[in-house]
Amino acid sequence: MDFIADAQFLIPELTGLTVTVWEEALGTQLLNEFEERFCFLPNVQTLYTAHGLLSFFEKKNDSHVYVAADLLDTHMIIIKANAKWILLGPYVISAWQEKTAHILLAKCGVQKSALLPYKYYYCSLPLLEQSYTIRIAMLLLMRTKGNVPPHELKAIDVMAEENAILRTRMAYLYEEPEMVNRRYEWERKFMETIRQGQTEEAVELLKREPSGNTGLRFITEDMKDQIAGMAVLRTMARLAARSAGLTPILIDSISQEYAQKMHHALDKQQLNELMDEYVRTFCHMIRVHSQNSYSPYVRRAVQYIDAHLSQPITIDDLCRLSNISRSHFVRLFGQETGKTVKQYIAQARCECAANLLENSQMLVQEVSHYVGYDDTNYFARVFKEIMGISPQEYRKKKSFY
């Protein structure tokens, strides 16, 4: 009996954990496929690249169970048995937390706009206890090598160089420009109908959703992947509800309720029915509770500001986005937000900085640069003016570090 082959079939079925088996005779194609599917940021997840794996195999032997972790908080176990390298994972050991994810991306120097594709990627991986995956690796070794004593565990620090320039790889599979355009147009219509609380129109669009689960490259017919695909649609609905003015607390309560229900769905039909209910619930709540009085022009501007805090933002940029004159835009923005554009941007940047100061160990100058201020002294002055105390005082008062 080929125990490895059986395990390669049974482990994913029972745990959701991907099992990749590679030997030298296979060449690099399998490793290239592994990189394409699982490597979100190649400069951070070096071990998830074909080159990184080949280099690893050349230097390591079969005397350890290798437990790898990376800056994006994903994990993988690597063992060697019968001249074959076995990759268990990647997987995650903690559920998605947006605040934590924001901090992780900030530490990597990645823009906040990457948060959504990172969430798609992270939530596509199985959530497992570290000790559980290690036991699986031990079992594989013991069954393939004979009852050997437990191997020494060796943790691998797979981190990029501290100041590496990172590139974000969007988790989409685009086949041709026409398909891309159709998908974006569908997404725009879907989110807009939810934002307007148009229940039947949104549900009808959901039935005509193109190319299955928005074309995410890691989605297969497996139920776990289908559930991950529904997470993409749920996120679109959340964003639409937020732009319509629903409070974050209400949005989260609805989203988490249906995330739990979908996680326990038995088949695709039940998933589709739950997604239908989810959209109907949001549309109803939007019609009843919507509190956002911003015009579309100002709404687009504040959403752009929130997603691009690290970059220079000018009034001209926001005018082009809203497609109205500068004078008209400035007047609308002041009337609807109660602040000038400069004041609003400074407030948003300082709130983001306060979160990082409180919940991370990033240096003040790193936080300053991340929220768009190259001059740390100027950042400190703006922060004190808005928050009432200096960044250092804020950290001392609020931080657990």
GROMACS .gro file of C-alpha atoms in nm:
model
  401
    1MET     CA    1   0.000   0.000   0.000
    2ASP     CA    2   0.127   0.348  -0.088
    3PHE     CA    3   0.059   0.528   0.238
    4ILE     CA    4   0.170   0.867   0.102
    5ALA     CA    5  -0.071   0.844  -0.190
    6ASP     CA    6  -0.355   0.749   0.043
    7ALA     CA    7  -0.266   1.032   0.279
    8GLN     CA    8  -0.258   1.277  -0.012
    9PHE     CA    9  -0.623   1.194  -0.072
   10LEU     CA   10  -0.749   1.148   0.286
   11ILE     CA   11  -0.587   1.441   0.467
   12PRO     CA   12  -0.745   1.715   0.250
   13GLU     CA   13  -1.084   1.543   0.272
   14LEU     CA   14  -1.072   1.516   0.651
   15THR     CA   15  -0.897   1.842   0.745
   16GLY     CA   16  -0.896   2.076   0.444
   17LEU     CA   17  -0.515   2.073   0.461
   18THR     CA   18  -0.351   2.062   0.117
   19VAL     CA   19  -0.089   1.787   0.074
   20THR     CA   20   0.171   1.842  -0.199
   21VAL     CA   21   0.419   1.561  -0.274
   22TRP     CA   22   0.729   1.642  -0.477
   23GLU     CA   23   1.034   1.445  -0.589
   24GLU     CA   24   1.320   1.546  -0.813
   25ALA     CA   25   1.193   1.349  -1.112
   26LEU     CA   26   0.886   1.576  -1.128
   27GLY     CA   27   1.088   1.887  -1.217
   28THR     CA   28   0.958   2.234  -1.133
   29GLN     CA   29   0.607   2.231  -1.279
   30LEU     CA   30   0.441   2.117  -0.957
   31LEU     CA   31   0.635   2.375  -0.756
   32ASN     CA   32   0.537   2.650  -1.003
   33GLU     CA   33   0.174   2.547  -0.957
   34PHE     CA   34   0.217   2.558  -0.579
   35GLU     CA   35   0.359   2.911  -0.603
   36GLU     CA   36   0.079   3.027  -0.833
   37ARG     CA   37  -0.187   2.898  -0.594
   38PHE     CA   38  -0.045   2.983  -0.253
   39CYS     CA   39   0.215   3.262  -0.278
   40PHE     CA   40   0.047   3.597  -0.215
   41LEU     CA   41   0.358   3.813  -0.161
   42PRO     CA   42   0.665   3.644  -0.313
   43ASN     CA   43   0.914   3.873  -0.142
   44VAL     CA   44   0.768   3.788   0.198
   45GLN     CA   45   0.666   3.424   0.143
   46THR     CA   46   0.993   3.316  -0.012
   47LEU     CA   47   0.941   2.954   0.086
   48TYR     CA   48   0.617   2.945  -0.113
   49THR     CA   49   0.797   3.018  -0.440
   50ALA     CA   50   0.931   2.744  -0.667
   51HIS     CA   51   1.283   2.884  -0.636
   52GLY     CA   52   1.256   2.906  -0.257
   53LEU     CA   53   1.134   2.549  -0.227
   54LEU     CA   54   1.409   2.411  -0.452
   55SER     CA   55   1.672   2.595  -0.249
   56PHE     CA   56   1.519   2.459   0.070
   57PHE     CA   57   1.517   2.100  -0.057
   58GLU     CA   58   1.884   2.124  -0.153
   59LYS     CA   59   1.991   2.232   0.195
   60LYS     CA   60   1.767   2.020   0.417
   61ASN     CA   61   1.741   1.649   0.490
   62ASP     CA   62   1.490   1.405   0.633
   63SER     CA   63   1.598   1.439   0.995
   64HIS     CA   64   1.343   1.700   1.099
   65VAL     CA   65   0.984   1.805   1.083
   66TYR     CA   66   1.016   2.162   0.958
   67VAL     CA   67   0.755   2.406   1.082
   68ALA     CA   68   0.748   2.724   0.875
   69ALA     CA   69   0.578   3.057   0.944
   70ASP     CA   70   0.583   3.386   0.754
   71LEU     CA   71   0.512   3.756   0.801
   72LEU     CA   72   0.156   3.714   0.673
   73ASP     CA   73   0.079   3.473   0.959
   74THR     CA   74   0.044   3.164   0.742
   75HIS     CA   75   0.208   2.832   0.823
   76MET     CA   76   0.334   2.519   0.650
   77ILE     CA   77   0.497   2.191   0.757
   78ILE     CA   78   0.762   2.020   0.544
   79ILE     CA   79   0.892   1.663   0.583
   80LYS     CA   80   1.083   1.417   0.368
   81ALA     CA   81   0.981   1.052   0.341
   82ASN     CA   82   1.084   0.785   0.091
   83ALA     CA   83   1.289   1.038  -0.109
   84LYS     CA   84   0.977   1.256  -0.146
   85TRP     CA   85   0.924   1.601   0.000
   86ILE     CA   86   0.577   1.649   0.151
   87LEU     CA   87   0.427   1.996   0.200
   88LEU     CA   88   0.136   2.019   0.445
   89GLY     CA   89  -0.037   2.350   0.394
   90PRO     CA   90  -0.031   2.639   0.392
   91TYR     CA   91  -0.279   2.690   0.674
   92VAL     CA   92  -0.356   2.948   0.943
   93ILE     CA   93  -0.372   2.903   1.318
   94SER     CA   94  -0.596   3.197   1.407
   95ALA     CA   95  -0.921   3.329   1.264
   96TRP     CA   96  -0.924   3.645   1.052
   97GLN     CA   97  -0.897   3.969   1.251
   98GLU     CA   98  -0.901   4.285   1.045
   99LYS     CA   99  -0.706   4.495   1.296
  100THR     CA  100  -0.428   4.234   1.313
  101ALA     CA  101  -0.420   4.201   0.934
  102HIS     CA  102  -0.393   4.578   0.893
  103ILE     CA  103  -0.092   4.583   1.125
  104LEU     CA  104   0.074   4.290   0.946
  105LEU     CA  105   0.043   4.464   0.610
  106ALA     CA  106   0.169   4.789   0.759
  107LYS     CA  107   0.478   4.613   0.891
  108CYS     CA  108   0.540   4.483   0.540
  109GLY     CA  109   0.500   4.833   0.397
  110VAL     CA  110   0.196   4.727   0.196
  111GLN     CA  111  -0.084   4.974   0.122
  112LYS     CA  112  -0.416   4.946   0.305
  113SER     CA  113  -0.585   4.890  -0.032
  114ALA     CA  114  -0.430   4.538  -0.028
  115LEU     CA  115  -0.636   4.443   0.277
  116LEU     CA  116  -0.928   4.301   0.081
  117PRO     CA  117  -0.730   4.069  -0.151
  118TYR     CA  118  -0.521   3.963   0.150
  119LYS     CA  119  -0.844   3.872   0.329
  120TYR     CA  120  -0.955   3.662   0.030
  121TYR     CA  121  -0.623   3.480   0.041
  122TYR     CA  122  -0.609   3.434   0.419
  123CYS     CA  123  -0.967   3.309   0.449
  124SER     CA  124  -0.913   3.055   0.169
  125LEU     CA  125  -0.667   2.866   0.391
  126PRO     CA  126  -0.784   2.608   0.649
  127LEU     CA  127  -0.787   2.709   1.015
  128LEU     CA  128  -0.605   2.441   1.216
  129GLU     CA  129  -0.423   2.402   1.545
  130GLN     CA  130  -0.046   2.389   1.508
  131SER     CA  131  -0.016   2.081   1.728
  132TYR     CA  132  -0.272   1.901   1.512
  133THR     CA  133  -0.078   1.954   1.189
  134ILE     CA  134   0.244   1.848   1.361
  135ARG     CA  135   0.081   1.523   1.472
  136ILE     CA  136  -0.026   1.459   1.113
  137ALA     CA  137   0.336   1.506   1.000
  138MET     CA  138   0.462   1.273   1.273
  139LEU     CA  139   0.213   1.008   1.171
  140LEU     CA  140   0.323   1.029   0.809
  141LEU     CA  141   0.687   0.987   0.908
  142MET     CA  142   0.624   0.699   1.143
  143ARG     CA  143   0.418   0.509   0.887
  144THR     CA  144   0.667   0.562   0.603
  145LYS     CA  145   0.990   0.517   0.798
  146GLY     CA  146   0.893   0.251   1.049
  147ASN     CA  147   0.828   0.336   1.410
  148VAL     CA  148   1.098   0.600   1.441
  149PRO     CA  149   1.116   0.826   1.747
  150PRO     CA  150   0.963   1.173   1.708
  151HIS     CA  151   1.179   1.401   1.500
  152GLU     CA  152   1.324   1.720   1.636
  153LEU     CA  153   1.105   2.015   1.547
  154LYS     CA  154   1.283   2.293   1.362
  155ALA     CA  155   1.106   2.626   1.317
  156ILE     CA  156   1.192   2.817   1.003
  157ASP     CA  157   1.183   3.194   0.997
  158VAL     CA  158   1.072   3.276   0.644
  159MET     CA  159   1.090   3.654   0.653
  160ALA     CA  160   1.180   3.907   0.387
  161GLU     CA  161   1.463   4.152   0.442
  162GLU     CA  162   1.341   4.426   0.673
  163ASN     CA  163   1.340   4.698   0.410
  164ALA     CA  164   1.252   4.486   0.107
  165ILE     CA  165   1.028   4.648  -0.154
  166LEU     CA  166   0.711   4.440  -0.157
  167ARG     CA  167   0.466   4.391  -0.437
  168THR     CA  168   0.107   4.289  -0.387
  169ARG     CA  169  -0.024   4.012  -0.605
  170MET     CA  170  -0.396   4.035  -0.654
  171ALA     CA  171  -0.569   3.703  -0.608
  172TYR     CA  172  -0.761   3.708  -0.933
  173LEU     CA  173  -0.739   3.487  -1.241
  174TYR     CA  174  -0.797   3.701  -1.552
  175GLU     CA  175  -0.831   3.514  -1.876
  176GLU     CA  176  -0.903   3.794  -2.121
  177PRO     CA  177  -0.984   4.166  -2.112
  178GLU     CA  178  -1.349   4.114  -2.203
  179MET     CA  179  -1.399   3.879  -1.907
  180VAL     CA  180  -1.230   4.129  -1.676
  181ASN     CA  181  -1.462   4.406  -1.793
  182ARG     CA  182  -1.770   4.187  -1.751
  183ARG     CA  183  -1.666   4.091  -1.399
  184TYR     CA  184  -1.597   4.447  -1.292
  185GLU     CA  185  -1.925   4.565  -1.439
  186TRP     CA  186  -2.113   4.288  -1.256
  187GLU     CA  187  -1.941   4.376  -0.928
  188ARG     CA  188  -2.024   4.743  -0.974
  189LYS     CA  189  -2.393   4.669  -1.039
  190PHE     CA  190  -2.415   4.415  -0.757
  191MET     CA  191  -2.269   4.652  -0.498
  192GLU     CA  192  -2.473   4.947  -0.624
  193THR     CA  193  -2.806   4.760  -0.599
  194ILE     CA  194  -2.724   4.661  -0.240
  195ARG     CA  195  -2.616   5.016  -0.157
  196GLN     CA  196  -2.954   5.138  -0.284
  197GLY     CA  197  -3.140   4.864  -0.093
  198GLN     CA  198  -3.280   4.718  -0.417
  199THR     CA  199  -3.347   4.364  -0.297
  200GLU     CA  200  -3.486   4.192  -0.605
  201GLU     CA  201  -3.234   4.350  -0.839
  202ALA     CA  202  -2.945   4.240  -0.614
  203VAL     CA  203  -3.078   3.885  -0.582
  204GLU     CA  204  -3.127   3.861  -0.958
  205LEU     CA  205  -2.768   3.976  -1.017
  206LEU     CA  206  -2.649   3.719  -0.765
  207LYS     CA  207  -2.807   3.444  -0.976
  208ARG     CA  208  -2.618   3.573  -1.282
  209GLU     CA  209  -2.281   3.612  -1.104
  210PRO     CA  210  -2.013   3.556  -1.371
  211SER     CA  211  -1.742   3.291  -1.384
  212GLY     CA  212  -1.814   3.143  -1.043
  213ASN     CA  213  -1.717   3.313  -0.717
  214THR     CA  214  -1.577   3.621  -0.892
  215GLY     CA  215  -1.293   3.433  -1.058
  216LEU     CA  216  -1.070   3.390  -0.755
  217ARG     CA  217  -0.784   3.167  -0.859
  218PHE     CA  218  -0.793   2.942  -0.551
  219ILE     CA  219  -1.162   2.853  -0.578
  220THR     CA  220  -1.244   2.494  -0.679
  221GLU     CA  221  -1.560   2.283  -0.659
  222ASP     CA  222  -1.459   2.164  -0.312
  223MET     CA  223  -1.705   2.286  -0.046
  224LYS     CA  224  -1.433   2.453   0.159
  225ASP     CA  225  -1.331   2.655  -0.145
  226GLN     CA  226  -1.693   2.736  -0.224
  227ILE     CA  227  -1.737   2.869   0.130
  228ALA     CA  228  -1.427   3.084   0.079
  229GLY     CA  229  -1.577   3.209  -0.246
  230MET     CA  230  -1.893   3.313  -0.065
  231ALA     CA  231  -1.670   3.515   0.169
  232VAL     CA  232  -1.578   3.725  -0.134
  233LEU     CA  233  -1.941   3.800  -0.210
  234ARG     CA  234  -2.012   3.870   0.156
  235THR     CA  235  -1.728   4.121   0.157
  236MET     CA  236  -1.873   4.301  -0.145
  237ALA     CA  237  -2.207   4.323   0.033
  238ARG     CA  238  -2.036   4.454   0.348
  239LEU     CA  239  -1.858   4.726   0.153
  240ALA     CA  240  -2.180   4.825  -0.020
  241ALA     CA  241  -2.364   4.838   0.313
  242ARG     CA  242  -2.089   5.050   0.466
  243SER     CA  243  -2.102   5.297   0.178
  244ALA     CA  244  -2.481   5.311   0.222
  245GLY     CA  245  -2.433   5.424   0.581
  246LEU     CA  246  -2.498   5.117   0.794
  247THR     CA  247  -2.298   5.121   1.114
  248PRO     CA  248  -1.998   4.885   1.138
  249ILE     CA  249  -2.150   4.712   1.443
  250LEU     CA  250  -2.468   4.626   1.254
  251ILE     CA  251  -2.272   4.515   0.947
  252ASP     CA  252  -2.049   4.287   1.154
  253SER     CA  253  -2.340   4.132   1.340
  254ILE     CA  254  -2.509   4.036   1.012
  255SER     CA  255  -2.190   3.923   0.842
  256GLN     CA  256  -2.069   3.707   1.129
  257GLU     CA  257  -2.407   3.540   1.166
  258TYR     CA  258  -2.408   3.431   0.802
  259ALA     CA  259  -2.037   3.345   0.797
  260GLN     CA  260  -2.108   3.093   1.074
  261LYS     CA  261  -2.411   2.951   0.892
  262MET     CA  262  -2.219   2.918   0.564
  263HIS     CA  263  -1.927   2.750   0.736
  264HIS     CA  264  -2.162   2.466   0.834
  265ALA     CA  265  -2.351   2.446   0.504
  266LEU     CA  266  -2.387   2.093   0.365
  267ASP     CA  267  -2.391   2.167  -0.007
  268LYS     CA  268  -2.378   2.441  -0.270
  269GLN     CA  269  -2.756   2.475  -0.280
  270GLN     CA  270  -2.766   2.559   0.090
  271LEU     CA  271  -2.478   2.804   0.042
  272ASN     CA  272  -2.666   2.981  -0.237
  273GLU     CA  273  -2.983   3.000  -0.026
  274LEU     CA  274  -2.788   3.152   0.264
  275MET     CA  275  -2.625   3.405   0.033
  276ASP     CA  276  -2.970   3.500  -0.096
  277GLU     CA  277  -3.087   3.557   0.264
  278TYR     CA  278  -2.772   3.755   0.343
  279VAL     CA  279  -2.827   3.997   0.053
  280ARG     CA  280  -3.196   4.037   0.136
  281THR     CA  281  -3.111   4.113   0.500
  282PHE     CA  282  -2.861   4.383   0.407
  283CYS     CA  283  -3.096   4.544   0.156
  284HIS     CA  284  -3.372   4.555   0.416
  285MET     CA  285  -3.145   4.703   0.682
  286ILE     CA  286  -3.015   4.962   0.438
  287ARG     CA  287  -3.366   5.079   0.360
  288VAL     CA  288  -3.455   5.097   0.730
  289HIS     CA  289  -3.137   5.215   0.898
  290SER     CA  290  -2.923   5.397   0.643
  291GLN     CA  291  -2.771   5.706   0.807
  292ASN     CA  292  -2.514   5.826   0.554
  293SER     CA  293  -2.604   6.169   0.421
  294TYR     CA  294  -2.293   6.206   0.203
  295SER     CA  295  -2.351   6.270  -0.164
  296PRO     CA  296  -2.193   6.023  -0.410
  297TYR     CA  297  -1.917   6.277  -0.481
  298VAL     CA  298  -1.808   6.311  -0.120
  299ARG     CA  299  -1.859   5.941  -0.048
  300ARG     CA  300  -1.618   5.847  -0.329
  301ALA     CA  301  -1.367   6.098  -0.197
  302VAL     CA  302  -1.368   5.978   0.165
  303GLN     CA  303  -1.344   5.615   0.056
  304TYR     CA  304  -1.045   5.701  -0.163
  305ILE     CA  305  -0.880   5.888   0.124
  306ASP     CA  306  -0.928   5.594   0.359
  307ALA     CA  307  -0.769   5.348   0.113
  308HIS     CA  308  -0.473   5.569   0.015
  309LEU     CA  309  -0.357   5.724   0.341
  310SER     CA  310   0.006   5.633   0.270
  311GLN     CA  311   0.011   5.820  -0.059
  312PRO     CA  312   0.005   6.192  -0.142
  313ILE     CA  313  -0.359   6.301  -0.182
  314THR     CA  314  -0.454   6.627  -0.348
  315ILE     CA  315  -0.784   6.804  -0.396
  316ASP     CA  316  -0.733   6.775  -0.772
  317ASP     CA  317  -0.709   6.395  -0.737
  318LEU     CA  318  -1.042   6.389  -0.550
  319CYS     CA  319  -1.205   6.624  -0.801
  320ARG     CA  320  -1.106   6.397  -1.089
  321LEU     CA  321  -1.245   6.100  -0.897
  322SER     CA  322  -1.575   6.278  -0.840
  323ASN     CA  323  -1.576   6.436  -1.187
  324ILE     CA  324  -1.689   6.778  -1.065
  325SER     CA  325  -1.522   7.118  -1.051
  326ARG     CA  326  -1.279   7.204  -0.773
  327SER     CA  327  -1.494   7.483  -0.628
  328HIS     CA  328  -1.807   7.267  -0.630
  329PHE     CA  329  -1.623   6.973  -0.471
  330VAL     CA  330  -1.460   7.184  -0.196
  331ARG     CA  331  -1.794   7.342  -0.109
  332LEU     CA  332  -1.975   7.005  -0.096
  333PHE     CA  333  -1.700   6.839   0.105
  334GLY     CA  334  -1.699   7.113   0.367
  335GLN     CA  335  -2.080   7.119   0.394
  336GLU     CA  336  -2.116   6.742   0.430
  337THR     CA  337  -1.816   6.650   0.647
  338GLY     CA  338  -1.779   6.969   0.850
  339LYS     CA  339  -1.407   6.972   0.768
  340THR     CA  340  -1.178   7.094   0.494
  341VAL     CA  341  -1.013   6.825   0.281
  342LYS     CA  342  -0.682   6.887   0.457
  343GLN     CA  343  -0.844   6.853   0.800
  344TYR     CA  344  -1.026   6.534   0.701
  345ILE     CA  345  -0.709   6.371   0.564
  346ALA     CA  346  -0.511   6.467   0.875
  347GLN     CA  347  -0.785   6.324   1.100
  348ALA     CA  348  -0.796   5.997   0.907
  349ARG     CA  349  -0.418   5.963   0.908
  350CYS     CA  350  -0.392   6.031   1.279
  351GLU     CA  351  -0.666   5.781   1.362
  352CYS     CA  352  -0.482   5.518   1.157
  353ALA     CA  353  -0.155   5.613   1.327
  354ALA     CA  354  -0.316   5.589   1.670
  355ASN     CA  355  -0.426   5.233   1.594
  356LEU     CA  356  -0.073   5.134   1.492
  357LEU     CA  357   0.085   5.304   1.793
  358GLU     CA  358  -0.153   5.124   2.026
  359ASN     CA  359  -0.142   4.780   1.870
  360SER     CA  360   0.203   4.736   1.717
  361GLN     CA  361   0.570   4.784   1.796
  362MET     CA  362   0.637   4.994   1.487
  363LEU     CA  363   0.866   5.290   1.552
  364VAL     CA  364   0.706   5.634   1.548
  365GLN     CA  365   0.896   5.725   1.231
  366GLU     CA  366   0.772   5.403   1.067
  367VAL     CA  367   0.414   5.489   1.160
  368SER     CA  368   0.465   5.844   1.034
  369HIS     CA  369   0.589   5.720   0.697
  370TYR     CA  370   0.311   5.462   0.667
  371VAL     CA  371   0.034   5.720   0.712
  372GLY     CA  372   0.187   5.953   0.456
  373TYR     CA  373   0.417   6.186   0.651
  374ASP     CA  374   0.782   6.173   0.549
  375ASP     CA  375   0.871   6.435   0.812
  376THR     CA  376   0.833   6.272   1.155
  377ASN     CA  377   0.846   6.605   1.337
  378TYR     CA  378   0.562   6.743   1.125
  379PHE     CA  379   0.363   6.424   1.184
  380ALA     CA  380   0.413   6.464   1.561
  381ARG     CA  381   0.282   6.822   1.547
  382VAL     CA  382  -0.025   6.724   1.347
  383PHE     CA  383  -0.091   6.422   1.571
  384LYS     CA  384  -0.072   6.632   1.889
  385GLU     CA  385  -0.300   6.897   1.741
  386ILE     CA  386  -0.565   6.637   1.659
  387MET     CA  387  -0.524   6.378   1.936
  388GLY     CA  388  -0.425   6.618   2.214
  389ILE     CA  389  -0.099   6.440   2.302
  390SER     CA  390   0.219   6.346   2.119
  391PRO     CA  391   0.259   6.006   1.947
  392GLN     CA  392   0.503   5.893   2.219
  393GLU     CA  393   0.264   5.997   2.496
  394TYR     CA  394  -0.026   5.826   2.318
  395ARG     CA  395   0.168   5.500   2.294
  396LYS     CA  396   0.270   5.518   2.660
  397LYS     CA  397  -0.090   5.577   2.762
  398LYS     CA  398  -0.260   5.326   2.535
  399SER     CA  399  -0.016   5.055   2.428
  400PHE     CA  400   0.029   4.711   2.582
  401TYR     CA  401   0.384   4.694   2.444
   0.00000   0.00000   0.00000
